[in-house]
Amino acid sequence: MDDTGKAPFDIDLVFRLLREAVAKLPKAAMFELRDRGHGTPFEQLVAALISARTRDEVSLPVSERLFAVARTPEAMAALDEARLIGLLHGATFPEPKARDILALSRHIAAAGAVPDTLEGLMALRGVGPKIAALTLGIGFGKAAISVDIHVHRIVNRWGYVAAATPERTMRALEAVLPERYWIEINERLVPFGKAICTGERPRCGGCLLVRQCRQVGVVPTRPGADGPAAAPSPRRPSPRRPAAR
């Protein structure tokens, strides 16, 4: 332990503590879908696209509603665009997402299989690094790191990496994180980030990882406040439509 009261950072211990911390929390939507029987590469790809800039509490039922109607590339490609938009009701940007889903469904139906590489997936319409990594990790079981806002925030707060963007965080993690944790890191940090290591006022006082975490960017608050506050970050304008994720 150093003079700040912090223990040496031990990634194996961190993951053991993470599993304990999130054991009773709702699962991240993509992993919940997998456990409900929607774990094929195509279903994970479509569900990940639906989840872009949409809360898990919304994307989960929207995905299940869609998969009750179509869960293969051929069945999805056969849907009328207007009907697909209706099935996506509740998700953000249903119109452009419907067009992206139809385009990639037709491409995959013609090709005969979902691409099983990061590059192949990112060549599909509407698919960026996050969606591609989720599809590889959950759908194919291939080691891939999916970095969303929670993963990006938390690993930088730990001091495990220092990166300005989710894309740079992904590359930094690929260099230091043992491959056995590449899929699991998203599974654990999404619920952990929602309930404990939150953006504006993390619950450090009751966190099992507080001795491991360097609390980068977390500043003390006045006595009697609920907990420490995170340093403010620049506000980003609301997007007009989803970028590839």
mmCIF file with all atom_site columns, C-alpha atoms in Angstrom, residues 16-233:
data_model
loop_
_atom_site.group_PDB
_atom_site.id
_atom_site.type_symbol
_atom_site.label_atom_id
_atom_site.label_alt_id
_atom_site.label_comp_id
_atom_site.label_asym_id
_atom_site.label_entity_id
_atom_site.label_seq_id
_atom_site.pdbx_PDB_ins_code
_atom_site.Cartn_x
_atom_site.Cartn_y
_atom_site.Cartn_z
_atom_site.occupancy
_atom_site.B_iso_or_equiv
_atom_site.pdbx_formal_charge
_atom_site.auth_seq_id
_atom_site.auth_comp_id
_atom_site.auth_asym_id
_atom_site.auth_atom_id
_atom_site.pdbx_PDB_model_num
ATOM 1   C CA . ARG A 1 16  ? -12.888 -10.772 -8.700  1.00 0.00 ? 16  ARG A CA 1
ATOM 2   C CA . LEU A 1 17  ? -14.190 -7.704  -6.883  1.00 0.00 ? 17  LEU A CA 1
ATOM 3   C CA . LEU A 1 18  ? -16.146 -6.553  -9.934  1.00 0.00 ? 18  LEU A CA 1
ATOM 4   C CA . ARG A 1 19  ? -17.979 -9.866  -10.154 1.00 0.00 ? 19  ARG A CA 1
ATOM 5   C CA . GLU A 1 20  ? -18.961 -9.533  -6.515  1.00 0.00 ? 20  GLU A CA 1
ATOM 6   C CA . ALA A 1 21  ? -19.993 -5.883  -6.904  1.00 0.00 ? 21  ALA A CA 1
ATOM 7   C CA . VAL A 1 22  ? -22.345 -6.488  -9.843  1.00 0.00 ? 22  VAL A CA 1
ATOM 8   C CA . ALA A 1 23  ? -23.657 -9.932  -8.883  1.00 0.00 ? 23  ALA A CA 1
ATOM 9   C CA . LYS A 1 24  ? -27.105 -8.615  -7.938  1.00 0.00 ? 24  LYS A CA 1
ATOM 10  C CA . LEU A 1 25  ? -27.315 -5.821  -10.526 1.00 0.00 ? 25  LEU A CA 1
ATOM 11  C CA . PRO A 1 26  ? -29.203 -6.034  -13.844 1.00 0.00 ? 26  PRO A CA 1
ATOM 12  C CA . LYS A 1 27  ? -26.996 -7.370  -16.617 1.00 0.00 ? 27  LYS A CA 1
ATOM 13  C CA . ALA A 1 28  ? -25.892 -5.312  -19.594 1.00 0.00 ? 28  ALA A CA 1
ATOM 14  C CA . ALA A 1 29  ? -28.534 -5.650  -22.326 1.00 0.00 ? 29  ALA A CA 1
ATOM 15  C CA . MET A 1 30  ? -26.421 -7.571  -24.831 1.00 0.00 ? 30  MET A CA 1
ATOM 16  C CA . PHE A 1 31  ? -25.443 -10.205 -22.278 1.00 0.00 ? 31  PHE A CA 1
ATOM 17  C CA . GLU A 1 32  ? -29.021 -10.412 -21.016 1.00 0.00 ? 32  GLU A CA 1
ATOM 18  C CA . LEU A 1 33  ? -30.209 -11.004 -24.579 1.00 0.00 ? 33  LEU A CA 1
ATOM 19  C CA . ARG A 1 34  ? -27.647 -13.772 -24.960 1.00 0.00 ? 34  ARG A CA 1
ATOM 20  C CA . ASP A 1 35  ? -28.903 -15.434 -21.804 1.00 0.00 ? 35  ASP A CA 1
ATOM 21  C CA . ARG A 1 36  ? -32.478 -15.169 -23.075 1.00 0.00 ? 36  ARG A CA 1
ATOM 22  C CA . GLY A 1 37  ? -31.602 -17.125 -26.205 1.00 0.00 ? 37  GLY A CA 1
ATOM 23  C CA . HIS A 1 38  ? -30.612 -14.339 -28.608 1.00 0.00 ? 38  HIS A CA 1
ATOM 24  C CA . GLY A 1 39  ? -26.891 -14.979 -28.796 1.00 0.00 ? 39  GLY A CA 1
ATOM 25  C CA . THR A 1 40  ? -26.364 -15.667 -32.498 1.00 0.00 ? 40  THR A CA 1
ATOM 26  C CA . PRO A 1 41  ? -23.914 -13.376 -34.297 1.00 0.00 ? 41  PRO A CA 1
ATOM 27  C CA . PHE A 1 42  ? -26.724 -11.875 -36.387 1.00 0.00 ? 42  PHE A CA 1
ATOM 28  C CA . GLU A 1 43  ? -28.977 -11.194 -33.394 1.00 0.00 ? 43  GLU A CA 1
ATOM 29  C CA . GLN A 1 44  ? -26.107 -9.682  -31.436 1.00 0.00 ? 44  GLN A CA 1
ATOM 30  C CA . LEU A 1 45  ? -25.161 -7.501  -34.398 1.00 0.00 ? 45  LEU A CA 1
ATOM 31  C CA . VAL A 1 46  ? -28.691 -6.168  -34.864 1.00 0.00 ? 46  VAL A CA 1
ATOM 32  C CA . ALA A 1 47  ? -29.266 -5.705  -31.128 1.00 0.00 ? 47  ALA A CA 1
ATOM 33  C CA . ALA A 1 48  ? -25.977 -3.835  -30.760 1.00 0.00 ? 48  ALA A CA 1
ATOM 34  C CA . LEU A 1 49  ? -26.999 -1.495  -33.565 1.00 0.00 ? 49  LEU A CA 1
ATOM 35  C CA . ILE A 1 50  ? -30.365 -0.911  -31.871 1.00 0.00 ? 50  ILE A CA 1
ATOM 36  C CA . SER A 1 51  ? -28.608 -0.181  -28.569 1.00 0.00 ? 51  SER A CA 1
ATOM 37  C CA . ALA A 1 52  ? -26.546 2.705   -29.977 1.00 0.00 ? 52  ALA A CA 1
ATOM 38  C CA . ARG A 1 53  ? -27.421 5.808   -27.935 1.00 0.00 ? 53  ARG A CA 1
ATOM 39  C CA . THR A 1 54  ? -30.364 3.959   -26.407 1.00 0.00 ? 54  THR A CA 1
ATOM 40  C CA . ARG A 1 55  ? -30.669 2.930   -22.760 1.00 0.00 ? 55  ARG A CA 1
ATOM 41  C CA . ASP A 1 56  ? -30.545 -0.785  -22.013 1.00 0.00 ? 56  ASP A CA 1
ATOM 42  C CA . GLU A 1 57  ? -33.974 -0.567  -20.408 1.00 0.00 ? 57  GLU A CA 1
ATOM 43  C CA . VAL A 1 58  ? -35.328 0.443   -23.822 1.00 0.00 ? 58  VAL A CA 1
ATOM 44  C CA . SER A 1 59  ? -33.118 -1.482  -26.242 1.00 0.00 ? 59  SER A CA 1
ATOM 45  C CA . LEU A 1 60  ? -33.734 -4.835  -24.534 1.00 0.00 ? 60  LEU A CA 1
ATOM 46  C CA . PRO A 1 61  ? -37.531 -4.957  -25.077 1.00 0.00 ? 61  PRO A CA 1
ATOM 47  C CA . VAL A 1 62  ? -37.208 -3.383  -28.529 1.00 0.00 ? 62  VAL A CA 1
ATOM 48  C CA . SER A 1 63  ? -34.751 -6.086  -29.578 1.00 0.00 ? 63  SER A CA 1
ATOM 49  C CA . GLU A 1 64  ? -36.949 -8.851  -28.187 1.00 0.00 ? 64  GLU A CA 1
ATOM 50  C CA . ARG A 1 65  ? -39.987 -7.430  -29.991 1.00 0.00 ? 65  ARG A CA 1
ATOM 51  C CA . LEU A 1 66  ? -38.073 -7.393  -33.266 1.00 0.00 ? 66  LEU A CA 1
ATOM 52  C CA . PHE A 1 67  ? -36.673 -10.907 -32.832 1.00 0.00 ? 67  PHE A CA 1
ATOM 53  C CA . ALA A 1 68  ? -40.160 -12.257 -32.181 1.00 0.00 ? 68  ALA A CA 1
ATOM 54  C CA . VAL A 1 69  ? -40.860 -11.293 -35.810 1.00 0.00 ? 69  VAL A CA 1
ATOM 55  C CA . ALA A 1 70  ? -37.475 -11.847 -37.495 1.00 0.00 ? 70  ALA A CA 1
ATOM 56  C CA . ARG A 1 71  ? -34.225 -13.257 -36.164 1.00 0.00 ? 71  ARG A CA 1
ATOM 57  C CA . THR A 1 72  ? -32.340 -14.331 -39.305 1.00 0.00 ? 72  THR A CA 1
ATOM 58  C CA . PRO A 1 73  ? -30.817 -12.209 -42.086 1.00 0.00 ? 73  PRO A CA 1
ATOM 59  C CA . GLU A 1 74  ? -33.314 -13.582 -44.603 1.00 0.00 ? 74  GLU A CA 1
ATOM 60  C CA . ALA A 1 75  ? -36.362 -12.891 -42.429 1.00 0.00 ? 75  ALA A CA 1
ATOM 61  C CA . MET A 1 76  ? -35.088 -9.427  -41.511 1.00 0.00 ? 76  MET A CA 1
ATOM 62  C CA . ALA A 1 77  ? -34.311 -8.518  -45.123 1.00 0.00 ? 77  ALA A CA 1
ATOM 63  C CA . ALA A 1 78  ? -37.863 -9.456  -46.101 1.00 0.00 ? 78  ALA A CA 1
ATOM 64  C CA . LEU A 1 79  ? -39.430 -6.922  -43.729 1.00 0.00 ? 79  LEU A CA 1
ATOM 65  C CA . ASP A 1 80  ? -41.027 -3.798  -45.110 1.00 0.00 ? 80  ASP A CA 1
ATOM 66  C CA . GLU A 1 81  ? -39.117 -0.689  -44.013 1.00 0.00 ? 81  GLU A CA 1
ATOM 67  C CA . ALA A 1 82  ? -42.211 0.916   -42.493 1.00 0.00 ? 82  ALA A CA 1
ATOM 68  C CA . ARG A 1 83  ? -42.923 -2.184  -40.435 1.00 0.00 ? 83  ARG A CA 1
ATOM 69  C CA . LEU A 1 84  ? -39.336 -2.370  -39.251 1.00 0.00 ? 84  LEU A CA 1
ATOM 70  C CA . ILE A 1 85  ? -39.462 1.273   -38.175 1.00 0.00 ? 85  ILE A CA 1
ATOM 71  C CA . GLY A 1 86  ? -42.576 0.466   -36.172 1.00 0.00 ? 86  GLY A CA 1
ATOM 72  C CA . LEU A 1 87  ? -40.881 -2.501  -34.511 1.00 0.00 ? 87  LEU A CA 1
ATOM 73  C CA . LEU A 1 88  ? -37.992 -0.220  -33.526 1.00 0.00 ? 88  LEU A CA 1
ATOM 74  C CA . HIS A 1 89  ? -40.327 2.265   -31.833 1.00 0.00 ? 89  HIS A CA 1
ATOM 75  C CA . GLY A 1 90  ? -38.783 3.483   -28.586 1.00 0.00 ? 90  GLY A CA 1
ATOM 76  C CA . ALA A 1 91  ? -35.186 3.216   -29.749 1.00 0.00 ? 91  ALA A CA 1
ATOM 77  C CA . THR A 1 92  ? -33.388 6.361   -30.805 1.00 0.00 ? 92  THR A CA 1
ATOM 78  C CA . PHE A 1 93  ? -33.221 7.125   -34.531 1.00 0.00 ? 93  PHE A CA 1
ATOM 79  C CA . PRO A 1 94  ? -35.568 4.317   -35.668 1.00 0.00 ? 94  PRO A CA 1
ATOM 80  C CA . GLU A 1 95  ? -35.630 5.413   -39.318 1.00 0.00 ? 95  GLU A CA 1
ATOM 81  C CA . PRO A 1 96  ? -31.860 5.389   -40.015 1.00 0.00 ? 96  PRO A CA 1
ATOM 82  C CA . LYS A 1 97  ? -31.420 2.292   -37.859 1.00 0.00 ? 97  LYS A CA 1
ATOM 83  C CA . ALA A 1 98  ? -34.110 0.512   -39.885 1.00 0.00 ? 98  ALA A CA 1
ATOM 84  C CA . ARG A 1 99  ? -32.305 1.384   -43.108 1.00 0.00 ? 99  ARG A CA 1
ATOM 85  C CA . ASP A 1 100 ? -28.988 0.185   -41.681 1.00 0.00 ? 100 ASP A CA 1
ATOM 86  C CA . ILE A 1 101 ? -30.510 -3.077  -40.442 1.00 0.00 ? 101 ILE A CA 1
ATOM 87  C CA . LEU A 1 102 ? -32.154 -3.761  -43.800 1.00 0.00 ? 102 LEU A CA 1
ATOM 88  C CA . ALA A 1 103 ? -28.932 -3.003  -45.679 1.00 0.00 ? 103 ALA A CA 1
ATOM 89  C CA . LEU A 1 104 ? -26.724 -5.237  -43.545 1.00 0.00 ? 104 LEU A CA 1
ATOM 90  C CA . SER A 1 105 ? -29.367 -7.997  -43.474 1.00 0.00 ? 105 SER A CA 1
ATOM 91  C CA . ARG A 1 106 ? -29.504 -8.080  -47.269 1.00 0.00 ? 106 ARG A CA 1
ATOM 92  C CA . HIS A 1 107 ? -25.718 -8.082  -47.473 1.00 0.00 ? 107 HIS A CA 1
ATOM 93  C CA . ILE A 1 108 ? -25.365 -10.925 -44.963 1.00 0.00 ? 108 ILE A CA 1
ATOM 94  C CA . ALA A 1 109 ? -28.178 -12.938 -46.566 1.00 0.00 ? 109 ALA A CA 1
ATOM 95  C CA . ALA A 1 110 ? -26.401 -12.681 -49.911 1.00 0.00 ? 110 ALA A CA 1
ATOM 96  C CA . ALA A 1 111 ? -22.977 -13.461 -48.425 1.00 0.00 ? 111 ALA A CA 1
ATOM 97  C CA . GLY A 1 112 ? -24.275 -16.423 -46.455 1.00 0.00 ? 112 GLY A CA 1
ATOM 98  C CA . ALA A 1 113 ? -22.760 -15.523 -43.067 1.00 0.00 ? 113 ALA A CA 1
ATOM 99  C CA . VAL A 1 114 ? -22.060 -12.681 -40.649 1.00 0.00 ? 114 VAL A CA 1
ATOM 100 C CA . PRO A 1 115 ? -18.439 -11.495 -40.983 1.00 0.00 ? 115 PRO A CA 1
ATOM 101 C CA . ASP A 1 116 ? -16.313 -12.829 -38.126 1.00 0.00 ? 116 ASP A CA 1
ATOM 102 C CA . THR A 1 117 ? -13.566 -10.210 -38.118 1.00 0.00 ? 117 THR A CA 1
ATOM 103 C CA . LEU A 1 118 ? -13.515 -6.659  -36.797 1.00 0.00 ? 118 LEU A CA 1
ATOM 104 C CA . GLU A 1 119 ? -12.702 -5.323  -40.249 1.00 0.00 ? 119 GLU A CA 1
ATOM 105 C CA . GLY A 1 120 ? -15.415 -7.361  -41.935 1.00 0.00 ? 120 GLY A CA 1
ATOM 106 C CA . LEU A 1 121 ? -18.058 -6.236  -39.468 1.00 0.00 ? 121 LEU A CA 1
ATOM 107 C CA . MET A 1 122 ? -17.028 -2.584  -39.683 1.00 0.00 ? 122 MET A CA 1
ATOM 108 C CA . ALA A 1 123 ? -17.440 -2.738  -43.453 1.00 0.00 ? 123 ALA A CA 1
ATOM 109 C CA . LEU A 1 124 ? -21.177 -3.199  -42.876 1.00 0.00 ? 124 LEU A CA 1
ATOM 110 C CA . ARG A 1 125 ? -23.434 -0.164  -42.944 1.00 0.00 ? 125 ARG A CA 1
ATOM 111 C CA . GLY A 1 126 ? -23.862 1.491   -39.538 1.00 0.00 ? 126 GLY A CA 1
ATOM 112 C CA . VAL A 1 127 ? -21.296 -0.689  -37.758 1.00 0.00 ? 127 VAL A CA 1
ATOM 113 C CA . GLY A 1 128 ? -18.439 0.883   -35.830 1.00 0.00 ? 128 GLY A CA 1
ATOM 114 C CA . PRO A 1 129 ? -15.847 -0.473  -33.363 1.00 0.00 ? 129 PRO A CA 1
ATOM 115 C CA . LYS A 1 130 ? -18.215 -0.862  -30.394 1.00 0.00 ? 130 LYS A CA 1
ATOM 116 C CA . ILE A 1 131 ? -20.888 -2.795  -32.318 1.00 0.00 ? 131 ILE A CA 1
ATOM 117 C CA . ALA A 1 132 ? -18.275 -4.917  -34.089 1.00 0.00 ? 132 ALA A CA 1
ATOM 118 C CA . ALA A 1 133 ? -16.527 -5.819  -30.822 1.00 0.00 ? 133 ALA A CA 1
ATOM 119 C CA . LEU A 1 134 ? -19.795 -6.747  -29.102 1.00 0.00 ? 134 LEU A CA 1
ATOM 120 C CA . THR A 1 135 ? -20.738 -8.975  -32.036 1.00 0.00 ? 135 THR A CA 1
ATOM 121 C CA . LEU A 1 136 ? -17.353 -10.681 -32.063 1.00 0.00 ? 136 LEU A CA 1
ATOM 122 C CA . GLY A 1 137 ? -17.238 -11.125 -28.310 1.00 0.00 ? 137 GLY A CA 1
ATOM 123 C CA . ILE A 1 138 ? -20.778 -12.256 -27.520 1.00 0.00 ? 138 ILE A CA 1
ATOM 124 C CA . GLY A 1 139 ? -21.921 -13.594 -30.876 1.00 0.00 ? 139 GLY A CA 1
ATOM 125 C CA . PHE A 1 140 ? -18.749 -15.419 -31.902 1.00 0.00 ? 140 PHE A CA 1
ATOM 126 C CA . GLY A 1 141 ? -16.982 -15.817 -28.563 1.00 0.00 ? 141 GLY A CA 1
ATOM 127 C CA . LYS A 1 142 ? -13.866 -14.195 -30.006 1.00 0.00 ? 142 LYS A CA 1
ATOM 128 C CA . ALA A 1 143 ? -11.700 -11.976 -27.828 1.00 0.00 ? 143 ALA A CA 1
ATOM 129 C CA . ALA A 1 144 ? -12.693 -8.367  -28.486 1.00 0.00 ? 144 ALA A CA 1
ATOM 130 C CA . ILE A 1 145 ? -12.930 -5.300  -26.253 1.00 0.00 ? 145 ILE A CA 1
ATOM 131 C CA . SER A 1 146 ? -16.115 -3.259  -26.556 1.00 0.00 ? 146 SER A CA 1
ATOM 132 C CA . VAL A 1 147 ? -15.628 0.203   -25.071 1.00 0.00 ? 147 VAL A CA 1
ATOM 133 C CA . ASP A 1 148 ? -18.738 2.225   -24.282 1.00 0.00 ? 148 ASP A CA 1
ATOM 134 C CA . ILE A 1 149 ? -18.972 5.336   -22.091 1.00 0.00 ? 149 ILE A CA 1
ATOM 135 C CA . HIS A 1 150 ? -18.866 3.265   -18.889 1.00 0.00 ? 150 HIS A CA 1
ATOM 136 C CA . VAL A 1 151 ? -15.809 1.218   -19.838 1.00 0.00 ? 151 VAL A CA 1
ATOM 137 C CA . HIS A 1 152 ? -14.031 4.346   -21.110 1.00 0.00 ? 152 HIS A CA 1
ATOM 138 C CA . ARG A 1 153 ? -14.770 6.348   -17.968 1.00 0.00 ? 153 ARG A CA 1
ATOM 139 C CA . ILE A 1 154 ? -13.987 3.657   -15.432 1.00 0.00 ? 154 ILE A CA 1
ATOM 140 C CA . VAL A 1 155 ? -10.680 2.286   -16.724 1.00 0.00 ? 155 VAL A CA 1
ATOM 141 C CA . ASN A 1 156 ? -9.375  5.842   -17.034 1.00 0.00 ? 156 ASN A CA 1
ATOM 142 C CA . ARG A 1 157 ? -10.650 6.634   -13.528 1.00 0.00 ? 157 ARG A CA 1
ATOM 143 C CA . TRP A 1 158 ? -8.816  3.573   -12.233 1.00 0.00 ? 158 TRP A CA 1
ATOM 144 C CA . GLY A 1 159 ? -5.632  4.944   -13.788 1.00 0.00 ? 159 GLY A CA 1
ATOM 145 C CA . TYR A 1 160 ? -5.276  1.664   -15.671 1.00 0.00 ? 160 TYR A CA 1
ATOM 146 C CA . VAL A 1 161 ? -5.059  3.540   -18.980 1.00 0.00 ? 161 VAL A CA 1
ATOM 147 C CA . ALA A 1 162 ? -4.968  7.211   -19.924 1.00 0.00 ? 162 ALA A CA 1
ATOM 148 C CA . ALA A 1 163 ? -6.861  7.875   -23.140 1.00 0.00 ? 163 ALA A CA 1
ATOM 149 C CA . ALA A 1 164 ? -9.033  10.735  -24.341 1.00 0.00 ? 164 ALA A CA 1
ATOM 150 C CA . THR A 1 165 ? -11.591 8.845   -26.428 1.00 0.00 ? 165 THR A CA 1
ATOM 151 C CA . PRO A 1 166 ? -13.306 5.436   -26.338 1.00 0.00 ? 166 PRO A CA 1
ATOM 152 C CA . GLU A 1 167 ? -11.437 4.413   -29.491 1.00 0.00 ? 167 GLU A CA 1
ATOM 153 C CA . ARG A 1 168 ? -8.070  5.247   -27.901 1.00 0.00 ? 168 ARG A CA 1
ATOM 154 C CA . THR A 1 169 ? -9.136  3.520   -24.704 1.00 0.00 ? 169 THR A CA 1
ATOM 155 C CA . MET A 1 170 ? -9.887  0.370   -26.710 1.00 0.00 ? 170 MET A CA 1
ATOM 156 C CA . ARG A 1 171 ? -6.396  0.410   -28.230 1.00 0.00 ? 171 ARG A CA 1
ATOM 157 C CA . ALA A 1 172 ? -4.794  1.107   -24.857 1.00 0.00 ? 172 ALA A CA 1
ATOM 158 C CA . LEU A 1 173 ? -6.694  -1.778  -23.255 1.00 0.00 ? 173 LEU A CA 1
ATOM 159 C CA . GLU A 1 174 ? -5.674  -4.126  -26.047 1.00 0.00 ? 174 GLU A CA 1
ATOM 160 C CA . ALA A 1 175 ? -2.060  -3.422  -25.053 1.00 0.00 ? 175 ALA A CA 1
ATOM 161 C CA . VAL A 1 176 ? -2.397  -4.043  -21.289 1.00 0.00 ? 176 VAL A CA 1
ATOM 162 C CA . LEU A 1 177 ? -5.556  -6.031  -20.486 1.00 0.00 ? 177 LEU A CA 1
ATOM 163 C CA . PRO A 1 178 ? -5.118  -9.826  -20.399 1.00 0.00 ? 178 PRO A CA 1
ATOM 164 C CA . GLU A 1 179 ? -7.083  -11.337 -23.272 1.00 0.00 ? 179 GLU A CA 1
ATOM 165 C CA . ARG A 1 180 ? -9.132  -13.510 -20.920 1.00 0.00 ? 180 ARG A CA 1
ATOM 166 C CA . TYR A 1 181 ? -10.906 -10.325 -19.778 1.00 0.00 ? 181 TYR A CA 1
ATOM 167 C CA . TRP A 1 182 ? -11.548 -8.753  -23.186 1.00 0.00 ? 182 TRP A CA 1
ATOM 168 C CA . ILE A 1 183 ? -15.179 -9.851  -23.411 1.00 0.00 ? 183 ILE A CA 1
ATOM 169 C CA . GLU A 1 184 ? -15.904 -9.729  -19.695 1.00 0.00 ? 184 GLU A CA 1
ATOM 170 C CA . ILE A 1 185 ? -14.816 -6.129  -19.172 1.00 0.00 ? 185 ILE A CA 1
ATOM 171 C CA . ASN A 1 186 ? -17.916 -4.776  -20.912 1.00 0.00 ? 186 ASN A CA 1
ATOM 172 C CA . GLU A 1 187 ? -20.165 -7.304  -19.166 1.00 0.00 ? 187 GLU A CA 1
ATOM 173 C CA . ARG A 1 188 ? -18.974 -6.130  -15.733 1.00 0.00 ? 188 ARG A CA 1
ATOM 174 C CA . LEU A 1 189 ? -18.344 -2.424  -16.222 1.00 0.00 ? 189 LEU A CA 1
ATOM 175 C CA . VAL A 1 190 ? -21.682 -1.523  -17.801 1.00 0.00 ? 190 VAL A CA 1
ATOM 176 C CA . PRO A 1 191 ? -23.747 -2.398  -14.698 1.00 0.00 ? 191 PRO A CA 1
ATOM 177 C CA . PHE A 1 192 ? -20.917 -1.242  -12.418 1.00 0.00 ? 192 PHE A CA 1
ATOM 178 C CA . GLY A 1 193 ? -20.831 2.120   -14.184 1.00 0.00 ? 193 GLY A CA 1
ATOM 179 C CA . LYS A 1 194 ? -24.582 2.584   -14.014 1.00 0.00 ? 194 LYS A CA 1
ATOM 180 C CA . ALA A 1 195 ? -24.993 1.770   -10.339 1.00 0.00 ? 195 ALA A CA 1
ATOM 181 C CA . ILE A 1 196 ? -21.678 2.451   -8.588  1.00 0.00 ? 196 ILE A CA 1
ATOM 182 C CA . CYS A 1 197 ? -18.930 4.146   -10.614 1.00 0.00 ? 197 CYS A CA 1
ATOM 183 C CA . THR A 1 198 ? -21.307 6.701   -12.075 1.00 0.00 ? 198 THR A CA 1
ATOM 184 C CA . GLY A 1 199 ? -20.340 9.654   -14.208 1.00 0.00 ? 199 GLY A CA 1
ATOM 185 C CA . GLU A 1 200 ? -21.031 12.696  -12.053 1.00 0.00 ? 200 GLU A CA 1
ATOM 186 C CA . ARG A 1 201 ? -21.083 11.426  -8.469  1.00 0.00 ? 201 ARG A CA 1
ATOM 187 C CA . PRO A 1 202 ? -19.433 8.017   -8.124  1.00 0.00 ? 202 PRO A CA 1
ATOM 188 C CA . ARG A 1 203 ? -20.286 6.047   -4.994  1.00 0.00 ? 203 ARG A CA 1
ATOM 189 C CA . CYS A 1 204 ? -16.691 5.622   -3.882  1.00 0.00 ? 204 CYS A CA 1
ATOM 190 C CA . GLY A 1 205 ? -17.522 5.276   -0.186  1.00 0.00 ? 205 GLY A CA 1
ATOM 191 C CA . GLY A 1 206 ? -19.135 1.880   -0.585  1.00 0.00 ? 206 GLY A CA 1
ATOM 192 C CA . CYS A 1 207 ? -17.113 0.659   -3.564  1.00 0.00 ? 207 CYS A CA 1
ATOM 193 C CA . LEU A 1 208 ? -15.273 -2.643  -3.209  1.00 0.00 ? 208 LEU A CA 1
ATOM 194 C CA . LEU A 1 209 ? -12.588 -1.409  -5.609  1.00 0.00 ? 209 LEU A CA 1
ATOM 195 C CA . VAL A 1 210 ? -11.727 1.856   -3.860  1.00 0.00 ? 210 VAL A CA 1
ATOM 196 C CA . ARG A 1 211 ? -8.270  0.689   -2.695  1.00 0.00 ? 211 ARG A CA 1
ATOM 197 C CA . GLN A 1 212 ? -7.367  -0.392  -6.231  1.00 0.00 ? 212 GLN A CA 1
ATOM 198 C CA . CYS A 1 213 ? -8.799  2.681   -7.964  1.00 0.00 ? 213 CYS A CA 1
ATOM 199 C CA . ARG A 1 214 ? -6.622  5.797   -8.336  1.00 0.00 ? 214 ARG A CA 1
ATOM 200 C CA . GLN A 1 215 ? -9.810  7.900   -8.641  1.00 0.00 ? 215 GLN A CA 1
ATOM 201 C CA . VAL A 1 216 ? -8.395  9.947   -11.496 1.00 0.00 ? 216 VAL A CA 1
ATOM 202 C CA . GLY A 1 217 ? -10.572 13.019  -12.029 1.00 0.00 ? 217 GLY A CA 1
ATOM 203 C CA . VAL A 1 218 ? -12.604 12.436  -8.859  1.00 0.00 ? 218 VAL A CA 1
ATOM 204 C CA . VAL A 1 219 ? -12.534 15.388  -6.473  1.00 0.00 ? 219 VAL A CA 1
ATOM 205 C CA . PRO A 1 220 ? -13.643 15.480  -2.805  1.00 0.00 ? 220 PRO A CA 1
ATOM 206 C CA . THR A 1 221 ? -16.836 17.321  -1.959  1.00 0.00 ? 221 THR A CA 1
ATOM 207 C CA . ARG A 1 222 ? -17.780 19.345  1.085   1.00 0.00 ? 222 ARG A CA 1
ATOM 208 C CA . PRO A 1 223 ? -18.573 17.494  4.334   1.00 0.00 ? 223 PRO A CA 1
ATOM 209 C CA . GLY A 1 224 ? -22.097 16.127  4.372   1.00 0.00 ? 224 GLY A CA 1
ATOM 210 C CA . ALA A 1 225 ? -22.324 15.717  0.606   1.00 0.00 ? 225 ALA A CA 1
ATOM 211 C CA . ASP A 1 226 ? -23.434 12.406  -0.855  1.00 0.00 ? 226 ASP A CA 1
ATOM 212 C CA . GLY A 1 227 ? -20.007 11.486  -2.161  1.00 0.00 ? 227 GLY A CA 1
ATOM 213 C CA . PRO A 1 228 ? -17.077 12.649  -4.268  1.00 0.00 ? 228 PRO A CA 1
ATOM 214 C CA . ALA A 1 229 ? -17.758 14.340  -7.556  1.00 0.00 ? 229 ALA A CA 1
ATOM 215 C CA . ALA A 1 230 ? -16.187 13.688  -10.917 1.00 0.00 ? 230 ALA A CA 1
ATOM 216 C CA . ALA A 1 231 ? -14.440 16.552  -12.649 1.00 0.00 ? 231 ALA A CA 1
ATOM 217 C CA . PRO A 1 232 ? -16.735 18.040  -15.301 1.00 0.00 ? 232 PRO A CA 1
ATOM 218 C CA . SER A 1 233 ? -16.147 17.114  -18.915 1.00 0.00 ? 233 SER A CA 1
#
